mmCIF file of C-alpha atoms in Angstrom:
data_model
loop_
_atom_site.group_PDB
_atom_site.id
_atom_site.type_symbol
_atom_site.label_atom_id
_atom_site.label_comp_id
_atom_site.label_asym_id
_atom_site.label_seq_id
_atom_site.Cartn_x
_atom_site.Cartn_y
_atom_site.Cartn_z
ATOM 1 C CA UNK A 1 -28.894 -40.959 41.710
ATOM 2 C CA UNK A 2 -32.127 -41.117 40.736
ATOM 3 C CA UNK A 3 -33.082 -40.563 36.797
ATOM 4 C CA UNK A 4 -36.264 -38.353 35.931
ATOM 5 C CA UNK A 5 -38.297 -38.487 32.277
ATOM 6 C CA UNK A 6 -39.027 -35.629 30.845
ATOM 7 C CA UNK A 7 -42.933 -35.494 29.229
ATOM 8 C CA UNK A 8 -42.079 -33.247 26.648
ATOM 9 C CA UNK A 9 -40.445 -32.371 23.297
ATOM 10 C CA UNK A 10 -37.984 -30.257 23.348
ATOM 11 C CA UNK A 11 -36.471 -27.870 19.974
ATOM 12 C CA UNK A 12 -33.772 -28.728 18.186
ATOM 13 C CA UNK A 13 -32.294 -25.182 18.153
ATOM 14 C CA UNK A 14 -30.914 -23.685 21.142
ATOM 15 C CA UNK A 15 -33.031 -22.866 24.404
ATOM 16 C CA UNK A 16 -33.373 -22.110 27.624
ATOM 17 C CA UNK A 17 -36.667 -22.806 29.384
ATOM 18 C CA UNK A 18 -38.146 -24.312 32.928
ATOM 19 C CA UNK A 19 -39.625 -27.845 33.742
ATOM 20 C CA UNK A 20 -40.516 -29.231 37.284
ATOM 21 C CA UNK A 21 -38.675 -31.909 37.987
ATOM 22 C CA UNK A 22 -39.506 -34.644 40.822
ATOM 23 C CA UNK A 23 -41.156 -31.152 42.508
ATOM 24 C CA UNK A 24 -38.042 -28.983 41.720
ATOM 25 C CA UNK A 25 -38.122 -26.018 39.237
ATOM 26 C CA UNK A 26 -34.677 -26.940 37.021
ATOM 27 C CA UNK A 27 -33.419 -24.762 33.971
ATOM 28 C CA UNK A 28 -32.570 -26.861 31.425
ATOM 29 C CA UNK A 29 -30.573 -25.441 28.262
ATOM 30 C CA UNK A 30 -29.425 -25.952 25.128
ATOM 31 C CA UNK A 31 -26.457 -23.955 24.417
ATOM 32 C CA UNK A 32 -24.297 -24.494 21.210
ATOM 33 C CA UNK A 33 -26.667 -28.380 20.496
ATOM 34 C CA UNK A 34 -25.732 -29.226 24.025
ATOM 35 C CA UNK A 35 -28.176 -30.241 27.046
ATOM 36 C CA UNK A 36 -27.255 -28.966 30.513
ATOM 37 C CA UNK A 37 -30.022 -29.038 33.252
ATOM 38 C CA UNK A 38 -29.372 -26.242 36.487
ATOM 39 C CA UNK A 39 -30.783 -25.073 39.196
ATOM 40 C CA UNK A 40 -33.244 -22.177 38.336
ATOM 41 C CA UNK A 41 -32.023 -19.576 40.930
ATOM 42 C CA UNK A 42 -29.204 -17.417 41.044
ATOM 43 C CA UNK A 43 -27.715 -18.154 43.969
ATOM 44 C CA UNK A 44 -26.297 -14.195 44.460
ATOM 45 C CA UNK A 45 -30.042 -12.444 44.087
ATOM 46 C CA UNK A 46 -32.446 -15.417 44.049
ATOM 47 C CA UNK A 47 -32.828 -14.294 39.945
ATOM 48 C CA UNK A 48 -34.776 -16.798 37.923
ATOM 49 C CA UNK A 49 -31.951 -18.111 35.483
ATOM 50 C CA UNK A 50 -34.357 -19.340 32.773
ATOM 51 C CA UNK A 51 -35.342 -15.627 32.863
ATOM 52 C CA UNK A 52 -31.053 -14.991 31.304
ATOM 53 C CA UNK A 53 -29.091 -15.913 28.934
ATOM 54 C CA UNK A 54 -26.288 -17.705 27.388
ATOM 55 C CA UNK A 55 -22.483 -16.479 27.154
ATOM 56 C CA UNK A 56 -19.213 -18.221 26.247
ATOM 57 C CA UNK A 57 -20.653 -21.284 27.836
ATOM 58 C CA UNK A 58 -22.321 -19.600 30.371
ATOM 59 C CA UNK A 59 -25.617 -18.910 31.600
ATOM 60 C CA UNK A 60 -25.646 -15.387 32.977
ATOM 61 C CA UNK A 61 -28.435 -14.365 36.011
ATOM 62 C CA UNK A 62 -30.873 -11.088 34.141
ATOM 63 C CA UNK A 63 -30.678 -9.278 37.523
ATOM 64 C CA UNK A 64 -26.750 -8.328 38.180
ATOM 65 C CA UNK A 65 -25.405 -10.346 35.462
ATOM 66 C CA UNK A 66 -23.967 -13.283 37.552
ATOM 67 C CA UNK A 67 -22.220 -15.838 35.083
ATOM 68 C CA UNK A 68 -21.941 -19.446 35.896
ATOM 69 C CA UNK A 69 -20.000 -21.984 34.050
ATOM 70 C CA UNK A 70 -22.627 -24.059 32.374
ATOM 71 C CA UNK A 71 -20.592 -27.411 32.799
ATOM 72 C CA UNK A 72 -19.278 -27.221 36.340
ATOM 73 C CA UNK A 73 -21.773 -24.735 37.716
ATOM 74 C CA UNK A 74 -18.278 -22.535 39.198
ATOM 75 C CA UNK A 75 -19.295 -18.427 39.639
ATOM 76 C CA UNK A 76 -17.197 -15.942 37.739
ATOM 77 C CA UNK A 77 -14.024 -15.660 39.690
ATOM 78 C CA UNK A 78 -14.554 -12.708 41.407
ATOM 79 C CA UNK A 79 -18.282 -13.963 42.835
ATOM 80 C CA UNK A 80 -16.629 -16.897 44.582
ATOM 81 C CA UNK A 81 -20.051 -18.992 44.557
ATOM 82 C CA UNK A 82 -21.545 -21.790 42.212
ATOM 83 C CA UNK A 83 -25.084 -23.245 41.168
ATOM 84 C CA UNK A 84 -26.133 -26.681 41.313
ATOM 85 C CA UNK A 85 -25.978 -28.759 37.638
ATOM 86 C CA UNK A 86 -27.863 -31.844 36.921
ATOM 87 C CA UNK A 87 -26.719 -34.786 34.587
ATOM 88 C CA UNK A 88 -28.837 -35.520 31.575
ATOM 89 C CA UNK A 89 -28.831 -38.116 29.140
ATOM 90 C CA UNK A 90 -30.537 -38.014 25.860
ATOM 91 C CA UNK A 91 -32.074 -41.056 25.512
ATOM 92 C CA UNK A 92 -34.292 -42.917 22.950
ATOM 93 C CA UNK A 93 -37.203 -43.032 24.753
ATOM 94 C CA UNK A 94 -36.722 -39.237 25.751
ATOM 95 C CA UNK A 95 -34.378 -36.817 28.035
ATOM 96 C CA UNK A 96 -33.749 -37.244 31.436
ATOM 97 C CA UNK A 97 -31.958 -35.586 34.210
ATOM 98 C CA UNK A 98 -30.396 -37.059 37.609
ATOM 99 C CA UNK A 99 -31.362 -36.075 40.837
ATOM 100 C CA UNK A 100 -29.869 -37.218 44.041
ATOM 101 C CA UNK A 101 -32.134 -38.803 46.643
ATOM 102 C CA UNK A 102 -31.904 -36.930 49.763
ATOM 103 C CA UNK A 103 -31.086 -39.267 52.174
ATOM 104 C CA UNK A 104 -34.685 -39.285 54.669
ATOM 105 C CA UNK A 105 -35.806 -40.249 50.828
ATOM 106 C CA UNK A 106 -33.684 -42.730 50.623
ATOM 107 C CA UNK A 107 -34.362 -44.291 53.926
ATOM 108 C CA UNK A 108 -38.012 -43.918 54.065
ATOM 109 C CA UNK A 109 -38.624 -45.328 50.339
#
C-alpha cells in the first residue's frame, strides 16, 4: 500500500467532489463528518459518482440510481456488483488515501 497527499483543503461540512490521485480520478466524500475515498465510476453504466449523491450511507450513481455501500463498496443486493474504496487517514500534515501498487510497479520501482 502505497499512501498519497492530498494538496488541498478540504470543507468541514459534508461533500462529495473529485481529485486525481497518483493519475487516478477517485471520489472522495464526506458523508455524516466521515472521509471515504471511491472509485469515480459506476461500475453498472460507467456514471461519474461524484456527479450523485449520498443515502443511508451510501453513495448512489445519478444515471440509474445504483447504491453502493460507502464502507465496503458492496452493490444493493439485487445489483450483485461492488466499487472499489480507498483507505484514508486524516492526518496532521493533511489527508491521504492508499493505493495499492500494481505489481509491474512494484517490480520495476
Amino acid at each position: 500500500m502505497k499512501w498519497f497527499k492530498l494538496d488541498t483543503d478540504l470543507p468541514e461540512q459534508d461533500f462529495i467532489n473529485v481529485f486525481k490521485v497518483n493519475g487516478k480520478k477517485i471520489c472522495l466524500i464526506r458523508n455524516q463528518g466521515k472521509l471515504h475515498a471511491v472509485q469515480n465510476r459506476c461500475p453498472h453504466a460507467g456514471g461519474i459518482l461524484s456527479n450523485g449523491w449520498c443515502d443511508n450511507g451510501n453513495i448512489v450513481c445519478p444515471i440509474h440510481r445504483y447504491e453502493y455501500d460507502l464502507e465496503t463498496g458492496r452493490g444493493a443486493a439485487a445489483q450483485r456488483d461492488y466499487i472499489d474504496i480507498y483507505p484514508v487517514e486524516e492526518r496532521s500534515d493533511g489527508i491521504y488515501i492508499g493505493m495499492k501498487e500494481s505489481f509491474w510497479k512494484r517490480l520495476f520501482s
